[in-house]
Structures are given as structure tokens and as C-alpha cells.
PDB file of C-alpha atoms in Angstrom:
ATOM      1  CA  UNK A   1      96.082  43.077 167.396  1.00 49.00           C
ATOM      2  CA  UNK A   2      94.560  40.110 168.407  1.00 49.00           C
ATOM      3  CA  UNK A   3      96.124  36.802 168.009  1.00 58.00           C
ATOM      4  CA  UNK A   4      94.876  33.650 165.930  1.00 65.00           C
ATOM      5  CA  UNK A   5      91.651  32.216 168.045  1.00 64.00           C
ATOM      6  CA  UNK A   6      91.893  34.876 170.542  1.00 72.00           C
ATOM      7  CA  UNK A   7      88.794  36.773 170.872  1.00 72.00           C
ATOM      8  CA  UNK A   8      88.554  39.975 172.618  1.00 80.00           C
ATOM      9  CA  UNK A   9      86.097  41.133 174.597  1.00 78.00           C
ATOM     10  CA  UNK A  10      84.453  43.891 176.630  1.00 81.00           C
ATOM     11  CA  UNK A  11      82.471  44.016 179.827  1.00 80.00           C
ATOM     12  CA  UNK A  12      79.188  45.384 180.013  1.00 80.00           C
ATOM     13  CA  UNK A  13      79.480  47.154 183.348  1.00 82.00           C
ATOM     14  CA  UNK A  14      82.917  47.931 184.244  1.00 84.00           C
ATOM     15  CA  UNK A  15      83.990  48.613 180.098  1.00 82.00           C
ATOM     16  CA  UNK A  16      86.971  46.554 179.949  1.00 84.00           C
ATOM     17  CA  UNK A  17      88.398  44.623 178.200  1.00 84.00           C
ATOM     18  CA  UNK A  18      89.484  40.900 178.211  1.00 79.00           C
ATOM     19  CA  UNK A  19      91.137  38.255 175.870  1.00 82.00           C
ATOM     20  CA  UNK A  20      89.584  35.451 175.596  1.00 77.00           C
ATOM     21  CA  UNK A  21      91.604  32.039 174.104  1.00 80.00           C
ATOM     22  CA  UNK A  22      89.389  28.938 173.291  1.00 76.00           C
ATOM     23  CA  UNK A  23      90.115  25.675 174.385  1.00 80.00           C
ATOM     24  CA  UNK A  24      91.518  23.065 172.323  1.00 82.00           C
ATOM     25  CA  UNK A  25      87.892  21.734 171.869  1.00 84.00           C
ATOM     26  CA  UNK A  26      86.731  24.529 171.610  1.00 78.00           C
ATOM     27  CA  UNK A  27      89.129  25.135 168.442  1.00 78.00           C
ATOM     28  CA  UNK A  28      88.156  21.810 167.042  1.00 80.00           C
ATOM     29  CA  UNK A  29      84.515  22.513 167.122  1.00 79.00           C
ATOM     30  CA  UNK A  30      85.137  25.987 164.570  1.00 75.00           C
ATOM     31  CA  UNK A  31      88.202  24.748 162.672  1.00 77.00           C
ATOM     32  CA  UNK A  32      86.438  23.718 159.525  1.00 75.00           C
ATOM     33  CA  UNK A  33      83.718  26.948 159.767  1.00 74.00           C
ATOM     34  CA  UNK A  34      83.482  27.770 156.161  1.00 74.00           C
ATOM     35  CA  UNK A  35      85.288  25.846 154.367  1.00 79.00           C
ATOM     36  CA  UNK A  36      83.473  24.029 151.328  1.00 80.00           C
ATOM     37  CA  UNK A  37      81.879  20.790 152.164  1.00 78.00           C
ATOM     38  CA  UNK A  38      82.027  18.203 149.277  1.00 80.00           C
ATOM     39  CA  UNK A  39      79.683  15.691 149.585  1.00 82.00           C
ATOM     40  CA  UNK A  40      80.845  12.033 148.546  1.00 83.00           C
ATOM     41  CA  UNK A  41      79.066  10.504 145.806  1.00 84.00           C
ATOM     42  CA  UNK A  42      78.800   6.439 146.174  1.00 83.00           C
ATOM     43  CA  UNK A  43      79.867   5.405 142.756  1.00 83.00           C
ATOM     44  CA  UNK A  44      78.406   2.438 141.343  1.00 79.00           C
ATOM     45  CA  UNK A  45      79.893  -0.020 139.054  1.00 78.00           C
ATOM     46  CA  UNK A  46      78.598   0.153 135.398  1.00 74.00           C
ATOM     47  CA  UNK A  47      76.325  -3.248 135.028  1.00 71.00           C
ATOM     48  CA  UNK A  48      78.086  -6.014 133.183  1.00 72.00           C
ATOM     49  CA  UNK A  49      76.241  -7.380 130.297  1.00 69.00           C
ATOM     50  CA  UNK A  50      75.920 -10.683 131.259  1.00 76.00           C
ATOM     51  CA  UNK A  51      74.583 -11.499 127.480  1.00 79.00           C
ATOM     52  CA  UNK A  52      76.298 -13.616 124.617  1.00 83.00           C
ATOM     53  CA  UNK A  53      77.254 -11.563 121.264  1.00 83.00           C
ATOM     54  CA  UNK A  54      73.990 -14.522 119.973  1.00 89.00           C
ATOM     55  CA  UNK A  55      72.117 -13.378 122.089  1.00 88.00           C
ATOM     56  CA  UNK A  56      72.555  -9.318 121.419  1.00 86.00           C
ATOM     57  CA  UNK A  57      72.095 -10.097 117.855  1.00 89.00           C
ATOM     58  CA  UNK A  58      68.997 -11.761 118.481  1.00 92.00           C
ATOM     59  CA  UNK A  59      67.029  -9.131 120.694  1.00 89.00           C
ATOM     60  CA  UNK A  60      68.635  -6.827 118.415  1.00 90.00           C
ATOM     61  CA  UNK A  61      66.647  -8.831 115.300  1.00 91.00           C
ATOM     62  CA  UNK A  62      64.005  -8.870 117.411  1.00 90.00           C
ATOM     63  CA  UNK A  63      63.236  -5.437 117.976  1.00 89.00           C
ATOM     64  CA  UNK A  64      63.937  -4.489 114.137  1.00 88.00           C
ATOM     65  CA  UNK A  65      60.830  -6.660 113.587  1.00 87.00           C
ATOM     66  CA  UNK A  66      58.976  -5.005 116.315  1.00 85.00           C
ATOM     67  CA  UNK A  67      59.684  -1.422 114.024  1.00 82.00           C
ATOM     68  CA  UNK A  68      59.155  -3.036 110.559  1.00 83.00           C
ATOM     69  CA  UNK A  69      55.539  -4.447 111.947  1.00 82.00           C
ATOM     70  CA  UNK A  70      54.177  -1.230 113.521  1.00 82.00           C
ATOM     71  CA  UNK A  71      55.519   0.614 110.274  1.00 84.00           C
ATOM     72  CA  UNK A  72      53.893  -2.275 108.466  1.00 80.00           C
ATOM     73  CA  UNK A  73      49.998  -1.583 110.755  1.00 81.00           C
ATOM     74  CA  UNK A  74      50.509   2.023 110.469  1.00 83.00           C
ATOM     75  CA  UNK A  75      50.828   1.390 106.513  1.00 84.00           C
ATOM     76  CA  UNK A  76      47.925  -0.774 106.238  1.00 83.00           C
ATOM     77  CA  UNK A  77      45.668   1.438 108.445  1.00 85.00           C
ATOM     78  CA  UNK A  78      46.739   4.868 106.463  1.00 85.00           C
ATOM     79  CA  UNK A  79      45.957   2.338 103.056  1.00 86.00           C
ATOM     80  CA  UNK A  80      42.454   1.459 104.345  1.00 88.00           C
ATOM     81  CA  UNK A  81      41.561   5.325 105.198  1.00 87.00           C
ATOM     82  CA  UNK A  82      42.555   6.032 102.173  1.00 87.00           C
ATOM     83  CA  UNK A  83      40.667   3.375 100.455  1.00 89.00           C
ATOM     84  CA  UNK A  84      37.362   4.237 102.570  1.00 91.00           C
ATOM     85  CA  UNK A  85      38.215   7.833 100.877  1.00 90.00           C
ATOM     86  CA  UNK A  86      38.409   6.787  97.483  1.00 90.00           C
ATOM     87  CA  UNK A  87      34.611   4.461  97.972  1.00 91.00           C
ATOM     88  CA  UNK A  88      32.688   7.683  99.212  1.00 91.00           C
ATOM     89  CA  UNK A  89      34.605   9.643  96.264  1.00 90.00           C
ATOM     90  CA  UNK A  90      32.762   6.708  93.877  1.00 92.00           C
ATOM     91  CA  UNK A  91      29.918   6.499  95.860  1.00 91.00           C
ATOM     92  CA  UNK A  92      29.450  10.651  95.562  1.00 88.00           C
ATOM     93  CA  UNK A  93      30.196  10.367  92.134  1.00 90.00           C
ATOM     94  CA  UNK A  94      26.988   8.744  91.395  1.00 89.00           C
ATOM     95  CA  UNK A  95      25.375  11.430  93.052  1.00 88.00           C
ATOM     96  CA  UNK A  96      27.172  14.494  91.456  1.00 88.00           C
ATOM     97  CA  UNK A  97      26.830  13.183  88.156  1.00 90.00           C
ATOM     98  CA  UNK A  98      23.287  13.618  87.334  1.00 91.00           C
ATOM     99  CA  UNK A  99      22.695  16.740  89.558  1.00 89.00           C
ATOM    100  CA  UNK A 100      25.406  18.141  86.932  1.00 89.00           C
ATOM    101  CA  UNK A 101      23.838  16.729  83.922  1.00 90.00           C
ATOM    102  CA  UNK A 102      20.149  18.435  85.432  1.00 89.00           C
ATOM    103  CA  UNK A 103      21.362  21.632  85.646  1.00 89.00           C
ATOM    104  CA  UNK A 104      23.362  22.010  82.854  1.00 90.00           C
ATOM    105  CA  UNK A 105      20.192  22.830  81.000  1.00 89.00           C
ATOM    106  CA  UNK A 106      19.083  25.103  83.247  1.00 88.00           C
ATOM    107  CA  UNK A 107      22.662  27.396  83.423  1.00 88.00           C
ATOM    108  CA  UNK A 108      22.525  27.640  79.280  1.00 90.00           C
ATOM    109  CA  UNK A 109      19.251  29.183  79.351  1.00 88.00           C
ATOM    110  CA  UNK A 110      20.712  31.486  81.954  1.00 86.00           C
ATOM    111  CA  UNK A 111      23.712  32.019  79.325  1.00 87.00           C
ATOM    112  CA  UNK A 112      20.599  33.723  76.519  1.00 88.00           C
ATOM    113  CA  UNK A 113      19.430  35.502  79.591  1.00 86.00           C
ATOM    114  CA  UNK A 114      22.774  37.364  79.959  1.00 85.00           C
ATOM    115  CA  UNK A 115      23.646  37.386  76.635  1.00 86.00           C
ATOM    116  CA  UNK A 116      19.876  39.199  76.045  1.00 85.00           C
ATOM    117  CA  UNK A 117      21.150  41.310  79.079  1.00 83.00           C
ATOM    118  CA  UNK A 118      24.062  42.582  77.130  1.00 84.00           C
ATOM    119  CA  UNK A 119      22.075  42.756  73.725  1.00 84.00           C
ATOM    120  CA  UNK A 120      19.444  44.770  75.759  1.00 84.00           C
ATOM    121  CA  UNK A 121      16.540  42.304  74.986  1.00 86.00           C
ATOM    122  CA  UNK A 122      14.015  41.238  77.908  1.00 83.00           C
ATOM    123  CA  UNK A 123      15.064  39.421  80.519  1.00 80.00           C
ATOM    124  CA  UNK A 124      13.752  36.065  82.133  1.00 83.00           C
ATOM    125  CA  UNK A 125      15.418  36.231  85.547  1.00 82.00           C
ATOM    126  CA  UNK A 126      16.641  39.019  87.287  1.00 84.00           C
ATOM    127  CA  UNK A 127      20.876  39.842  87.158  1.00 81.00           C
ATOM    128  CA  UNK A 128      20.940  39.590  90.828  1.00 86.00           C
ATOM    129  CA  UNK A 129      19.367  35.870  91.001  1.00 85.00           C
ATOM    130  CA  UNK A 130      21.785  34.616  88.231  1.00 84.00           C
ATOM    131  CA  UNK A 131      24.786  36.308  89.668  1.00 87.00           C
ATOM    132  CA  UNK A 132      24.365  34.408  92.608  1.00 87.00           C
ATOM    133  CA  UNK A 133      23.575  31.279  90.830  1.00 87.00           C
ATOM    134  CA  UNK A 134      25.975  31.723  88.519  1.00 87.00           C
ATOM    135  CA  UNK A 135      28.758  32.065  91.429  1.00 88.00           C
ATOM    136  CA  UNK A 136      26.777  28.888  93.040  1.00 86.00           C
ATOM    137  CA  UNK A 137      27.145  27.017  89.705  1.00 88.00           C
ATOM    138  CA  UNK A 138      31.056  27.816  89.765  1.00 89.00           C
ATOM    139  CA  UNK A 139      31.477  26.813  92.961  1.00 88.00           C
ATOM    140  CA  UNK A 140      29.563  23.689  92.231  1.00 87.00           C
ATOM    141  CA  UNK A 141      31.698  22.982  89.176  1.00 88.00           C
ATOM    142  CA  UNK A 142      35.219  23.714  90.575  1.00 89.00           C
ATOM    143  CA  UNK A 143      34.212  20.639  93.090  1.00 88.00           C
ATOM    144  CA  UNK A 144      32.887  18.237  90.810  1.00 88.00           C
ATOM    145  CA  UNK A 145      35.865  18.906  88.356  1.00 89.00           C
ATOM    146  CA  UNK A 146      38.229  18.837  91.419  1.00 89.00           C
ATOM    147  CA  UNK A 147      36.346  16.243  93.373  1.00 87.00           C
ATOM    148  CA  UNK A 148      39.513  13.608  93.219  1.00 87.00           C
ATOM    149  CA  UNK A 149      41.747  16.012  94.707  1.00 88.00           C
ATOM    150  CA  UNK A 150      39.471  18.106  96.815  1.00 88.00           C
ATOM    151  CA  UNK A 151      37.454  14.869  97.906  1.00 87.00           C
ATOM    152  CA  UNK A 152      41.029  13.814 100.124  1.00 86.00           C
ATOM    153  CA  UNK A 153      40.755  16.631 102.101  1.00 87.00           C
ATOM    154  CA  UNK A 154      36.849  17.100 103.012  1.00 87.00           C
ATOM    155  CA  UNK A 155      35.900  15.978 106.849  1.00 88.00           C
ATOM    156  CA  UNK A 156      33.342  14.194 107.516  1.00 89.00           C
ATOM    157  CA  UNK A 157      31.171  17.470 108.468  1.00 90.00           C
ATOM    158  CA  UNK A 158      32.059  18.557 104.608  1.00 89.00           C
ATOM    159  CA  UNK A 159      30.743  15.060 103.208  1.00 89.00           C
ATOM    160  CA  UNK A 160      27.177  15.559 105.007  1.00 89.00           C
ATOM    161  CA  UNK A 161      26.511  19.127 103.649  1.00 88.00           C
ATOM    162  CA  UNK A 162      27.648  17.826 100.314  1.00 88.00           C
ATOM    163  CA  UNK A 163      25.640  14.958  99.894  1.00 89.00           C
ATOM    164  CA  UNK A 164      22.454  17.254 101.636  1.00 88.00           C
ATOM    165  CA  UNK A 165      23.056  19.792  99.435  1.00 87.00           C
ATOM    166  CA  UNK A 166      23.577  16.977  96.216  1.00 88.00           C
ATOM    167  CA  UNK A 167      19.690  15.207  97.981  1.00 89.00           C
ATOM    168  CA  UNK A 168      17.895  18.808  98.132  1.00 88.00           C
ATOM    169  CA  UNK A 169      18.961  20.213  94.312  1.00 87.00           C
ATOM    170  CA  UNK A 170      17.786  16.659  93.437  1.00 86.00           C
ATOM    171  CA  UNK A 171      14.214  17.213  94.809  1.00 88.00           C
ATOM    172  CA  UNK A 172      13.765  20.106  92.835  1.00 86.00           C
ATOM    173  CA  UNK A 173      11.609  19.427  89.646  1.00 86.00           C
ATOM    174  CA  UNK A 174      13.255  21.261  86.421  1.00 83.00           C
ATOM    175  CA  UNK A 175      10.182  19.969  84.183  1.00 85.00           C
ATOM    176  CA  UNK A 176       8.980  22.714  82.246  1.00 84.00           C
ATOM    177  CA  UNK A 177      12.161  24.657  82.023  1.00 82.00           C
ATOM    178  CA  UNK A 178      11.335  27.422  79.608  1.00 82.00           C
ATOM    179  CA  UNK A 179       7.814  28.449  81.818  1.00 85.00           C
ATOM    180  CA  UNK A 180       8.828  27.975  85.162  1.00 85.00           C
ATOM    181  CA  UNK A 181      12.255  29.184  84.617  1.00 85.00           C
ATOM    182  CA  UNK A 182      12.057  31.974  87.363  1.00 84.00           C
ATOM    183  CA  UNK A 183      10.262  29.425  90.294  1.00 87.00           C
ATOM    184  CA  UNK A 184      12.929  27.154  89.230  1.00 86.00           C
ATOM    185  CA  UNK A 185      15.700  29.404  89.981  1.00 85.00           C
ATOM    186  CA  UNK A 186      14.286  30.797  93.497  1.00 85.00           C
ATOM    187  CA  UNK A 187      13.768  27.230  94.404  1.00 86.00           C
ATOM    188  CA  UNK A 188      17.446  26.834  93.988  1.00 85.00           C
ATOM    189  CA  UNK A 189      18.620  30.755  95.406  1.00 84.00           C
ATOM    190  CA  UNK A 190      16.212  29.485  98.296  1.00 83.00           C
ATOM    191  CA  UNK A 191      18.340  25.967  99.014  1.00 81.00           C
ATOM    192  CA  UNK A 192      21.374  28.874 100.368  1.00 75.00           C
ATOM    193  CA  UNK A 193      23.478  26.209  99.669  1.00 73.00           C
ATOM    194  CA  UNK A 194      27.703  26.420 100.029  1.00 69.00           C
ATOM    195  CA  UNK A 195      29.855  23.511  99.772  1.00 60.00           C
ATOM    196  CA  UNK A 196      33.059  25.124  99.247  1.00 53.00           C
TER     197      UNK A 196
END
């Protein structure tokens, strides 16, 4: 059994065997061989704060003023989007309004077409035109009677189809409703227009 920092041996050539004993340095060099090395950490002192209760307070005042006027910009700035909002809502209203007022003419005689539909009378328009305008009209009527609401959440993409869409049903001449009835409604089936 070999003893505490004795090694043993064994030659090569001949096959025997030999203890070997380190030196003294030699057992100095190995002594702390795996043992757990903790490394120091310098510890610094926490800073002092060198400033006056007055002086706290007042950096402390200051920086609630700091909060209270960026709360105060980001207020203003979300009040003045929404006040841009609520000008193009006005400004589209003057737009809406009449297109409304010149087709409402137009969608009651499309009303005696279906109702001579379901009586079986002649027909000025075919079903499949006024189903389609008649879903147009809807869709047209849901926004204007929504527009306060639904106007908040259009982009600014939304806005240019609108008012196209408002510009090119305006263009459209609805004199001579009762003969031209049929032109007029392919003119607007033609537009392909969706604002939803």
C-alpha cells in the first residue's frame, strides 16, 4: 500500500519496481491540486449621497414635472389627431351628403322594380344588377350612418378610396331617371366601387 505522496513506479526495461517520495517542494507545488479556488471579490463601498434632504425633494419635484409635461405633449398631440379626425369627418360630410340625397331617388325606383319582380310585372333592370347595387347601396349606407364611429378608425389609404369613390358617383348624371334608368345603373355597377 503505498504511503501518502509516495508514488510507485515501474521500470521499463528491467520491470521493477521503485518508490518514489517527492520533495518537500515538490509537495508544495501539488498540495492544493483540486481543491476549489474562490476568487476574491473587491467590495466596494456603497456611494454616500452627498445631497441635502432640500435638495432630494427638489430633483425629486423636478422630475414629477418632467412626467406631468410629457403626459401633458402626449395629451395634446393624441387631442390634435383626434381633432384633424373629426375636420375630415366634417369635411367628408359635405361630400356624403348629397351623393346620398342623389341616389336615394334612384334606389326607390329600384324598390317598384323588385316589388314588380315579386308581383311578376316587367322589369326595368335586371335582378342581378340591383342585387349588387342593392348590396353596394347597403354598404354605402351602413358608412354614412356609421361615419362618426367608423370615420375614427379609417387610414389614410381608406379616406382616398372614399372620397374617389364619393368624386366618381358624383360625375355620374341621374337626369332623366325614369328613361335612362338601366345606363344609369351600369354606369354605377361599372364604378366596382367598395369602401367597406
Amino acid at each position: 500500500m503505498p504511503k501518502e505522496f509516495s508514488v510507485t513506479a515501474k521500470d521499463a526495461f528491467t520491470s521493477i519496481r521503485y518508490r518514489i517520495t517527492p520533495s518537500k517542494e515538490s509537495k508544495a507545488k501539488v498540495k492544493d491540486a483540486g481543491k476549489i479556488r474562490y476568487k476574491e471579490i473587491p467590495k466596494y463601498a456603497r456611494p454616500v449621497n452627498q445631497r441635502s434632504r432640500e435638495e432630494t425633494l427638489e430633483l425629486q419635484q423636478q422630475a414629477q414635472e418632467d412626467v406631468s409635461n410629457l403626459s401633458l405633449l402626449a395629451r395634446l398631440t393624441m387631442e390634435r389627431t383626434q381633432l384633424e379626425i373629426l375636420h375630415r369627418i366634417k369635411e367628408y360630410r359635405v361630400l356624403f351628403d348629397p351623393v346620398i340625397n342623389r341616389l336615394y331617388p334612384l334606389f326607390q325606383k329600384l324598390n317598384e322594380d323588385d316589388r314588380n319582380e315579386d308581383l311578376g310585372l316587367p322589369v326595368k333592370v335586371p335582378g342581378e344588377v340591383r342585387e349588387r347595387l342593392w348590396s353596394w347601396w347597403n354598404a354605402l349606407n351602413d358608412l354614412y350612418y356609421d361615419f362618426e364611429e367608423r370615420g375614427h378608425s379609417l387610414t389614410n389609404k381608406e379616406w382616398r378610396i372614399l372620397k374617389g369613390a364619393l368624386k366618381s358617383i358624383g360625375k355620374i348624371s341621374l337626369s332623366n331617371l325614369n328613361d335612362r334608368l338601366l345606363d344609369i345603373c351600369s354606369e354605377l355597377e361599372a364604378l366596382d366601387l367598395n369602401y367597406s
